Tab-separated table of C-alpha atoms and ligand atoms in Angstrom:
chain	number	residue	atom	x	y	z
E	1	MET	CA	297.596	134.758	189.866
E	2	LEU	CA	295.591	131.532	189.924
E	3	ARG	CA	297.339	128.614	188.213
E	4	LEU	CA	295.915	125.502	186.615
E	5	PRO	CA	296.567	122.365	188.682
E	6	ARG	CA	298.335	119.375	187.100
E	7	PHE	CA	296.180	117.102	184.923
E	8	SER	CA	296.531	114.704	181.986
E	9	TYR	CA	295.075	115.798	178.666
E	10	LEU	CA	293.692	113.119	176.331
E	11	ARG	CA	292.761	113.750	172.683
E	12	PRO	CA	290.400	111.015	171.442
E	13	GLU	CA	289.867	110.265	167.741
E	14	SER	CA	286.073	110.039	167.995
E	15	VAL	CA	283.084	110.708	170.239
E	16	ALA	CA	282.817	106.966	170.943
E	17	GLU	CA	286.436	106.901	172.157
E	18	ALA	CA	285.846	110.017	174.289
E	19	ALA	CA	282.824	108.361	175.934
E	20	GLN	CA	284.863	105.215	176.534
E	21	ILE	CA	287.609	107.225	178.270
E	22	LEU	CA	285.033	108.980	180.475
E	23	SER	CA	283.543	105.628	181.390
E	24	GLU	CA	286.953	104.150	182.277
E	25	TYR	CA	288.107	107.040	184.458
E	26	GLY	CA	284.699	107.759	186.060
E	27	PRO	CA	284.596	110.879	188.259
E	28	ARG	CA	288.361	111.422	187.786
E	29	ALA	CA	287.799	112.602	184.174
E	30	THR	CA	285.864	115.389	182.507
E	31	VAL	CA	285.303	116.738	179.011
E	32	VAL	CA	286.590	120.076	177.772
E	33	ALA	CA	285.285	121.859	174.672
E	34	GLY	CA	286.183	125.589	174.560
E	35	GLY	CA	287.386	125.515	178.172
E	36	THR	CA	285.991	128.975	178.982
E	37	ASP	CA	284.023	127.674	181.968
E	38	LEU	CA	285.965	124.555	182.925
E	39	LEU	CA	289.488	126.017	183.066
E	40	PRO	CA	288.689	128.969	185.379
E	41	LYS	CA	286.803	126.501	187.607
E	42	MET	CA	289.840	124.226	187.734
E	43	LYS	CA	291.994	127.218	188.702
E	44	ARG	CA	289.633	127.992	191.587
E	45	GLY	CA	289.608	124.364	192.739
E	46	GLN	CA	285.881	124.012	192.071
E	47	ILE	CA	286.416	121.083	189.689
E	48	GLU	CA	289.487	118.845	190.103
E	49	PRO	CA	289.752	116.315	187.264
E	50	GLU	CA	292.891	114.207	186.933
E	51	VAL	CA	292.102	113.643	183.248
E	52	VAL	CA	290.705	116.202	180.828
E	53	VAL	CA	289.289	114.833	177.573
E	54	GLY	CA	289.422	117.319	174.677
E	55	ILE	CA	286.617	117.104	172.121
E	56	GLY	CA	286.816	120.508	170.400
E	57	HIS	CA	288.909	119.122	167.509
E	58	LEU	CA	286.437	116.380	166.494
E	59	PRO	CA	285.008	117.222	163.026
E	60	GLU	CA	281.780	115.313	163.771
E	61	LEU	CA	280.977	117.894	166.479
E	62	ARG	CA	281.789	120.971	164.399
E	63	GLN	CA	278.995	121.090	161.794
E	64	ILE	CA	275.770	123.032	161.338
E	65	ARG	CA	273.431	120.927	159.196
E	66	ALA	CA	269.968	121.634	157.754
E	67	THR	CA	267.862	118.571	158.572
E	68	GLY	CA	265.690	118.766	155.450
E	69	ASP	CA	262.436	119.293	157.347
E	70	GLY	CA	263.092	122.966	158.049
E	71	GLY	CA	265.106	122.314	161.188
E	72	PHE	CA	268.830	122.373	161.977
E	73	GLU	CA	271.278	120.142	163.834
E	74	ILE	CA	274.120	122.083	165.436
E	75	GLY	CA	277.230	120.152	166.494
E	76	ALA	CA	278.143	120.550	170.165
E	77	CYS	CA	281.545	122.115	169.399
E	78	VAL	CA	280.240	124.772	167.021
E	79	THR	CA	281.249	128.017	168.696
E	80	LEU	CA	278.824	130.656	169.873
E	81	THR	CA	280.393	133.060	167.365
E	82	GLU	CA	279.672	130.632	164.515
E	83	VAL	CA	276.034	130.342	165.598
E	84	VAL	CA	275.669	134.114	165.735
E	85	ALA	CA	277.276	134.461	162.288
E	86	SER	CA	274.860	132.010	160.636
E	87	SER	CA	272.206	133.990	158.752
E	88	GLU	CA	270.091	130.823	158.409
E	89	LEU	CA	270.034	130.223	162.162
E	90	GLN	CA	269.375	133.906	162.802
E	91	ALA	CA	266.382	133.877	160.476
E	92	ALA	CA	264.900	130.724	161.990
E	93	TYR	CA	265.718	131.133	165.686
E	94	ARG	CA	266.076	134.763	166.637
E	95	GLY	CA	265.771	134.057	170.363
E	96	TYR	CA	268.440	131.356	170.313
E	97	THR	CA	270.959	133.334	168.239
E	98	ARG	CA	270.288	136.425	170.349
E	99	ALA	CA	270.974	134.401	173.521
E	100	ALA	CA	274.232	133.113	171.980
E	101	ALA	CA	275.219	136.684	171.060
E	102	LEU	CA	274.673	137.803	174.660
E	103	VAL	CA	276.959	135.177	176.235
E	104	SER	CA	279.985	136.778	177.917
E	105	SER	CA	282.351	138.626	175.535
E	106	PRO	CA	283.469	138.251	171.867
E	107	ALA	CA	286.739	136.556	172.862
E	108	LEU	CA	284.929	133.973	174.993
E	109	ARG	CA	282.277	133.397	172.299
E	110	ASN	CA	285.091	132.628	169.831
E	111	SER	CA	286.155	129.671	172.017
E	112	GLY	CA	282.954	128.868	173.909
E	113	THR	CA	280.820	126.170	172.297
E	114	ILE	CA	277.082	125.585	172.206
E	115	GLY	CA	277.474	122.215	173.960
E	116	GLY	CA	279.618	123.761	176.681
E	117	ASN	CA	277.037	126.479	177.079
E	118	LEU	CA	274.227	123.966	177.599
E	119	CYS	CA	276.371	122.093	180.151
E	120	VAL	CA	277.828	125.188	181.829
E	121	ASP	CA	278.127	124.905	185.619
E	122	THR	CA	275.592	126.553	187.912
E	123	ARG	CA	276.765	129.705	189.657
E	124	CYS	CA	276.789	131.076	193.198
E	125	ASN	CA	278.745	134.013	194.602
E	126	TYR	CA	279.953	131.831	197.473
E	127	TYR	CA	281.094	128.867	195.396
E	128	ASP	CA	282.658	131.091	192.722
E	129	GLU	CA	285.274	132.426	195.134
E	130	SER	CA	288.842	131.025	195.157
E	131	TYR	CA	289.778	127.814	196.959
E	132	GLU	CA	291.619	129.753	199.716
E	133	TRP	CA	288.622	132.040	200.309
E	134	ARG	CA	286.248	129.072	200.617
E	135	LYS	CA	288.704	127.173	202.796
E	136	ALA	CA	288.969	130.153	205.176
E	137	LEU	CA	285.211	130.689	205.474
E	138	GLY	CA	284.140	127.042	205.230
E	139	PHE	CA	283.326	124.916	202.199
E	140	CYS	CA	279.753	124.402	200.992
E	141	MET	CA	277.925	121.285	199.801
E	142	LYS	CA	278.575	121.908	196.094
E	143	LYS	CA	282.277	121.282	196.696
E	144	ASP	CA	284.153	119.888	199.722
E	145	GLY	CA	281.506	120.812	202.353
E	146	ASN	CA	278.172	119.532	203.586
E	147	ILE	CA	275.891	122.541	204.077
E	148	CYS	CA	274.592	125.307	201.879
E	149	ARG	CA	276.101	128.607	203.048
E	150	VAL	CA	273.406	130.656	201.280
E	151	ALA	CA	270.353	128.702	202.380
E	152	PRO	CA	271.559	126.579	205.355
E	153	ALA	CA	268.145	124.926	205.781
E	154	SER	CA	268.119	123.707	202.181
E	155	ALA	CA	268.763	120.010	201.568
E	156	THR	CA	270.057	120.794	198.074
E	157	CYS	CA	272.407	123.318	196.527
E	158	ARG	CA	270.614	126.374	195.111
E	159	ALA	CA	273.331	127.552	192.720
E	160	ILE	CA	271.872	129.280	189.692
E	161	ALA	CA	271.293	127.940	186.163
E	162	SER	CA	273.360	130.335	184.044
E	163	SER	CA	273.277	129.135	180.432
E	164	ASP	CA	271.825	131.851	178.231
E	165	THR	CA	271.097	129.523	175.332
E	166	ALA	CA	269.293	126.785	177.329
E	167	PRO	CA	266.033	128.726	177.900
E	168	ALA	CA	265.982	129.878	174.266
E	169	ALA	CA	266.507	126.310	173.011
E	170	ILE	CA	263.788	125.000	175.355
E	171	SER	CA	261.344	127.649	174.128
E	172	MET	CA	261.813	126.256	170.591
E	173	ASN	CA	261.218	122.650	171.753
E	174	ALA	CA	264.788	121.667	170.898
E	175	THR	CA	266.353	118.315	171.760
E	176	VAL	CA	269.918	117.153	172.364
E	177	LEU	CA	271.646	114.024	171.141
E	178	LEU	CA	273.675	112.309	173.878
E	179	VAL	CA	276.206	109.555	173.208
E	180	GLY	CA	277.658	107.317	175.912
E	181	PRO	CA	279.281	103.889	176.150
E	182	LYS	CA	275.786	102.322	176.207
E	183	GLY	CA	274.669	104.010	172.972
E	184	GLU	CA	272.865	107.183	172.010
E	185	ARG	CA	269.615	108.852	173.045
E	186	GLU	CA	267.764	112.021	172.187
E	187	VAL	CA	266.125	114.047	174.988
E	188	PRO	CA	264.342	117.396	175.169
E	189	VAL	CA	266.722	120.147	176.282
E	190	GLU	CA	264.384	120.830	179.193
E	191	SER	CA	264.927	117.368	180.631
E	192	LEU	CA	268.697	117.832	180.623
E	193	TYR	CA	268.341	119.839	183.858
E	194	GLN	CA	267.085	119.241	187.396
E	195	ASP	CA	266.335	121.333	190.473
E	196	ASP	CA	269.697	120.827	192.174
E	197	GLY	CA	272.581	123.238	191.728
E	198	GLN	CA	275.146	120.549	192.540
E	199	PHE	CA	273.856	117.771	190.271
E	200	TYR	CA	272.260	120.119	187.779
E	201	LEU	CA	272.537	117.866	184.698
E	202	THR	CA	270.497	114.678	184.334
E	203	LYS	CA	272.815	113.138	181.744
E	204	ALA	CA	275.254	110.449	182.873
E	205	ALA	CA	278.818	111.667	183.510
E	206	ASP	CA	280.120	109.509	180.643
E	207	GLU	CA	277.563	110.822	178.129
E	208	ILE	CA	278.736	113.421	175.637
E	209	LEU	CA	276.381	115.997	174.223
E	210	VAL	CA	276.880	115.550	170.495
E	211	SER	CA	274.405	117.994	168.960
E	212	LEU	CA	271.497	120.323	169.495
E	213	LYS	CA	268.515	119.622	167.272
E	214	MET	CA	266.336	122.643	166.589
E	215	PRO	CA	262.980	121.738	165.013
E	216	SER	CA	261.557	123.703	162.089
E	217	PRO	CA	260.429	127.078	163.460
E	218	GLY	CA	257.270	126.991	161.315
E	219	ALA	CA	255.171	129.975	162.382
E	220	TRP	CA	257.021	130.384	165.695
E	221	ARG	CA	258.876	133.640	166.381
E	222	SER	CA	261.202	133.942	169.320
E	223	SER	CA	263.158	136.313	171.483
E	224	TYR	CA	265.505	136.334	174.486
E	225	VAL	CA	265.954	139.098	177.036
E	226	LYS	CA	268.878	139.122	179.461
E	227	VAL	CA	269.352	141.287	182.537
E	228	ARG	CA	272.983	141.613	183.636
E	229	ASN	CA	275.320	143.975	185.430
E	230	ARG	CA	277.591	144.973	182.551
E	231	GLY	CA	276.258	144.889	178.999
E	232	THR	CA	279.535	143.544	177.629
E	233	ILE	CA	280.360	140.444	179.650
E	234	ASP	CA	278.251	139.294	182.600
E	235	PHE	CA	276.263	136.123	183.221
E	236	PRO	CA	272.470	136.558	183.401
E	237	LEU	CA	270.953	137.919	186.620
E	238	VAL	CA	267.659	137.005	184.958
E	239	GLY	CA	266.974	135.611	181.492
E	240	ALA	CA	263.624	135.228	179.718
E	241	ALA	CA	262.996	133.411	176.442
E	242	ALA	CA	259.653	133.756	174.676
E	243	ALA	CA	258.351	131.989	171.578
E	244	LEU	CA	255.051	132.963	169.979
E	245	LYS	CA	252.991	131.289	167.285
E	246	MET	CA	251.041	134.077	165.629
E	247	ASN	CA	248.100	134.186	163.230
E	248	GLY	CA	248.282	137.778	162.052
E	249	SER	CA	248.132	139.803	165.249
E	250	VAL	CA	246.460	136.985	167.198
E	251	VAL	CA	248.535	134.786	169.501
E	252	GLU	CA	247.847	131.101	168.807
E	253	ASP	CA	250.420	129.686	171.211
E	254	CYS	CA	253.114	130.980	173.538
E	255	ARG	CA	256.040	129.471	175.388
E	256	ILE	CA	257.986	131.237	178.124
E	257	VAL	CA	261.161	129.932	179.789
E	258	ILE	CA	263.037	131.812	182.507
E	259	THR	CA	266.532	131.279	183.841
E	260	ALA	CA	269.000	132.402	186.528
E	261	VAL	CA	266.198	132.370	189.104
E	262	GLY	CA	266.928	128.874	190.460
E	263	PRO	CA	269.071	125.805	189.721
E	264	GLN	CA	267.367	124.960	186.414
E	265	PRO	CA	265.667	126.848	183.575
E	266	LEU	CA	261.917	126.995	184.268
E	267	ASP	CA	259.223	126.491	181.655
E	268	VAL	CA	256.431	128.822	182.797
E	269	SER	CA	254.361	128.637	179.595
E	270	GLN	CA	251.202	127.705	181.540
E	271	ALA	CA	250.978	131.325	182.641
E	272	ALA	CA	250.577	132.445	179.020
E	273	ARG	CA	247.020	131.099	178.681
E	274	PRO	CA	245.289	134.507	178.911
E	275	LEU	CA	247.254	135.613	175.837
E	276	LEU	CA	245.951	132.865	173.581
E	277	GLY	CA	243.379	133.624	170.875
E	278	ARG	CA	243.753	137.387	171.095
E	279	PRO	CA	246.098	140.229	170.158
E	280	ILE	CA	248.647	141.283	172.770
E	281	ASP	CA	247.778	144.282	174.919
E	282	ASP	CA	249.614	145.789	177.862
E	283	ALA	CA	247.095	144.758	180.542
E	284	ILE	CA	247.115	141.061	179.553
E	285	LEU	CA	250.861	141.162	179.148
E	286	GLU	CA	251.289	142.462	182.685
E	287	GLU	CA	248.950	139.769	184.042
E	288	VAL	CA	250.799	137.001	182.176
E	289	ALA	CA	254.259	138.244	183.167
E	290	THR	CA	253.255	138.553	186.835
E	291	GLU	CA	251.960	134.975	186.863
E	292	ALA	CA	254.929	133.623	184.876
E	293	ALA	CA	257.427	135.209	187.285
E	294	LYS	CA	255.870	133.577	190.374
E	295	PRO	CA	257.976	130.369	190.290
E	296	ALA	CA	261.198	132.451	190.216
E	297	ARG	CA	263.091	131.890	193.485
E	298	PRO	CA	266.189	134.061	193.363
E	299	LEU	CA	268.363	133.843	196.498
E	300	ASP	CA	271.124	135.952	197.942
E	301	ASN	CA	273.822	134.193	195.892
E	302	ALA	CA	274.151	136.496	192.868
E	303	ASP	CA	274.796	140.182	192.371
E	304	ILE	CA	272.145	142.769	193.296
E	305	SER	CA	269.314	142.047	195.715
E	306	TYR	CA	267.118	139.029	195.082
E	307	VAL	CA	264.038	141.203	195.532
E	308	TRP	CA	265.145	143.328	192.575
E	309	ARG	CA	265.977	140.232	190.511
E	310	LYS	CA	262.498	138.827	191.180
E	311	ARG	CA	260.954	142.125	190.064
E	312	MET	CA	263.116	142.173	186.945
E	313	THR	CA	261.973	138.642	186.057
E	314	ARG	CA	258.505	140.046	185.380
E	315	ARG	CA	259.920	142.875	183.264
E	316	ALA	CA	262.194	140.541	181.283
E	317	ILE	CA	259.238	138.255	180.486
E	318	GLU	CA	257.118	141.192	179.322
E	319	GLN	CA	259.881	142.474	177.103
E	320	ALA	CA	260.669	139.041	175.645
E	321	ILE	CA	257.026	138.496	174.663
E	322	LYS	CA	256.801	141.970	173.124
E	323	GLU	CA	260.005	141.449	171.148
E	324	ALA	CA	258.926	138.019	169.902
E	325	ALA	CA	255.652	139.536	168.676
E	326	GLU	CA	257.543	142.234	166.797
E	327	VAL	CA	259.762	139.808	164.833
E	328	ALA	CA	258.772	140.131	161.176
C	401	FAD	C1	284.059	136.002	182.282
C	401	FAD	C2	283.073	134.971	181.826
C	401	FAD	C3	281.805	135.375	181.474
C	401	FAD	C4	280.866	134.437	181.061
C	401	FAD	N1	279.591	134.848	180.740
C	401	FAD	C5	278.662	133.948	180.357
C	401	FAD	C6	277.339	134.365	180.051
C	401	FAD	O1	277.029	135.563	180.083
C	401	FAD	N2	276.418	133.435	179.723
C	401	FAD	C7	276.735	132.114	179.656
C	401	FAD	O2	275.833	131.311	179.322
C	401	FAD	N3	277.979	131.660	179.918
C	401	FAD	C8	278.959	132.556	180.255
C	401	FAD	N4	280.244	132.130	180.544
C	401	FAD	C9	280.528	130.691	180.564
C	401	FAD	C10	281.129	130.122	179.283
C	401	FAD	O3	282.049	130.996	178.674
C	401	FAD	C11	280.041	129.770	178.255
C	401	FAD	O4	278.941	129.161	178.871
C	401	FAD	C12	280.587	128.846	177.151
C	401	FAD	O5	279.603	128.668	176.156
C	401	FAD	C13	280.999	127.476	177.666
C	401	FAD	O6	281.399	126.714	176.558
C	401	FAD	P1	282.822	125.993	176.530
C	401	FAD	O7	282.896	125.261	175.262
C	401	FAD	O8	283.918	126.959	176.795
C	401	FAD	O9	282.635	125.004	177.766
C	401	FAD	P2	283.769	124.254	178.606
C	401	FAD	O10	284.379	125.208	179.576
C	401	FAD	O11	284.671	123.483	177.726
C	401	FAD	O12	282.820	123.233	179.386
C	401	FAD	C14	281.837	123.670	180.290
C	401	FAD	C15	281.224	122.445	180.979
C	401	FAD	O13	280.482	121.681	180.024
C	401	FAD	C16	281.023	120.374	179.882
C	401	FAD	N5	280.953	120.085	178.446
C	401	FAD	C17	281.413	120.881	177.448
C	401	FAD	N6	281.080	120.374	176.252
C	401	FAD	C18	280.412	119.227	176.500
C	401	FAD	C19	279.822	118.237	175.667
C	401	FAD	N7	279.815	118.350	174.335
C	401	FAD	N8	279.240	117.156	176.244
C	401	FAD	C20	279.220	117.047	177.606
C	401	FAD	N9	279.743	117.959	178.445
C	401	FAD	C21	280.341	119.029	177.884
C	401	FAD	C22	282.434	120.436	180.452
C	401	FAD	O14	282.836	119.183	180.976
C	401	FAD	C23	282.256	121.491	181.540
C	401	FAD	O15	281.706	120.897	182.689
C	401	FAD	C24	281.215	133.060	180.949
C	401	FAD	C25	282.513	132.666	181.292
C	401	FAD	C26	283.446	133.608	181.723
C	401	FAD	C27	284.818	133.153	182.066
C	402	SF4	S1	273.850	127.586	196.775
C	402	SF4	FE1	274.733	126.839	198.704
C	402	SF4	S2	275.558	124.777	198.297
C	402	SF4	FE2	275.133	125.788	196.340
C	402	SF4	S3	277.071	126.684	195.724
C	402	SF4	FE3	275.971	128.284	196.841
C	402	SF4	S4	276.577	128.088	198.987
C	402	SF4	FE4	277.219	126.232	197.919
């Protein structure tokens, strides 16, 4: 059995205090919300904080609020289950709520939060082994080592972006509110990530994700398709979010975001151009999905062959667009 290492647990009274603690302790401290990703990682020695700062109890992070302009602000510590249970969010953001519903299992969605999901660590079959396993075979650059064991020629870690909700939120042009010791700032969800599996988040280590701001859906309809090993629990092998702005049966605009095919979610909406100004048909859909899947770079660091995962990227995109078009 893997045990948690020793650490100090701090319970701040506010987000500002939490940010202050993170700033004081620097890399020795980290935030925990639901703990469904962080705690297993601590058991495997992938993350070794001396201080863990709990934020799940803070009321300011636990609300879902209509913003008055048709949009919603969802507190970072709202659980995935609460998002899925909200009929208002379901009606407005089908892709996002579907992505939340497909994260892991019911028990983990009861604890797992939307902020934790957006910040969830990147994954790699090598790095996700136990400390002893990695020590025996040799550490890699994401933790304790200096080379990538999957792509030794790569200068950066290629661990895989694995948040299901991130691509869906990006496809709806959502933003996040970050609060740190220097103040607050709002950034598009897309710019929260970068093409490096080790340093996958662009936010400062002492910034706390306070809320997700979903703009009014207006005429946008959305969907999310996930390919995984077991339908009841696994991380995405490929994920595709699609959002369509329709005028009757004619597509006015289309956004496509794919995930689990590299270290960050990829906005591949440029490939959707042939769909615009016309109804969807199978031939155009195939052309668009083929083009949109091109930037996918799966490697041999997740289950099933990367060739199959690349092929499934195209299929997931096709299906996501079809499903978004079918939303009433
Ligand atoms: C068996 C298993 C299956 C899983 N399957 C999936 C899956 O299919 N899809 C998926 O997306 N995830 C999956 N997960 C990962 C995880 O359960 C979810 O991503 C969950 O939403 C994480 O939320 P949390 O609140 O538990 O995060 P935590 O574990 O508390 O935190 C995760 C990371 O985010 C940081 N963090 C958390 N909240 C904030 C915040 N507000 N501001 C700044 N940083 C923050 C933490 O410091 C930590 O680095 C799975 C996990 C397990 C164990
Ligand atoms: S992709 Fe390479 S560096 Fe990154 S976690 Fe896997 S083996 Fe380590």
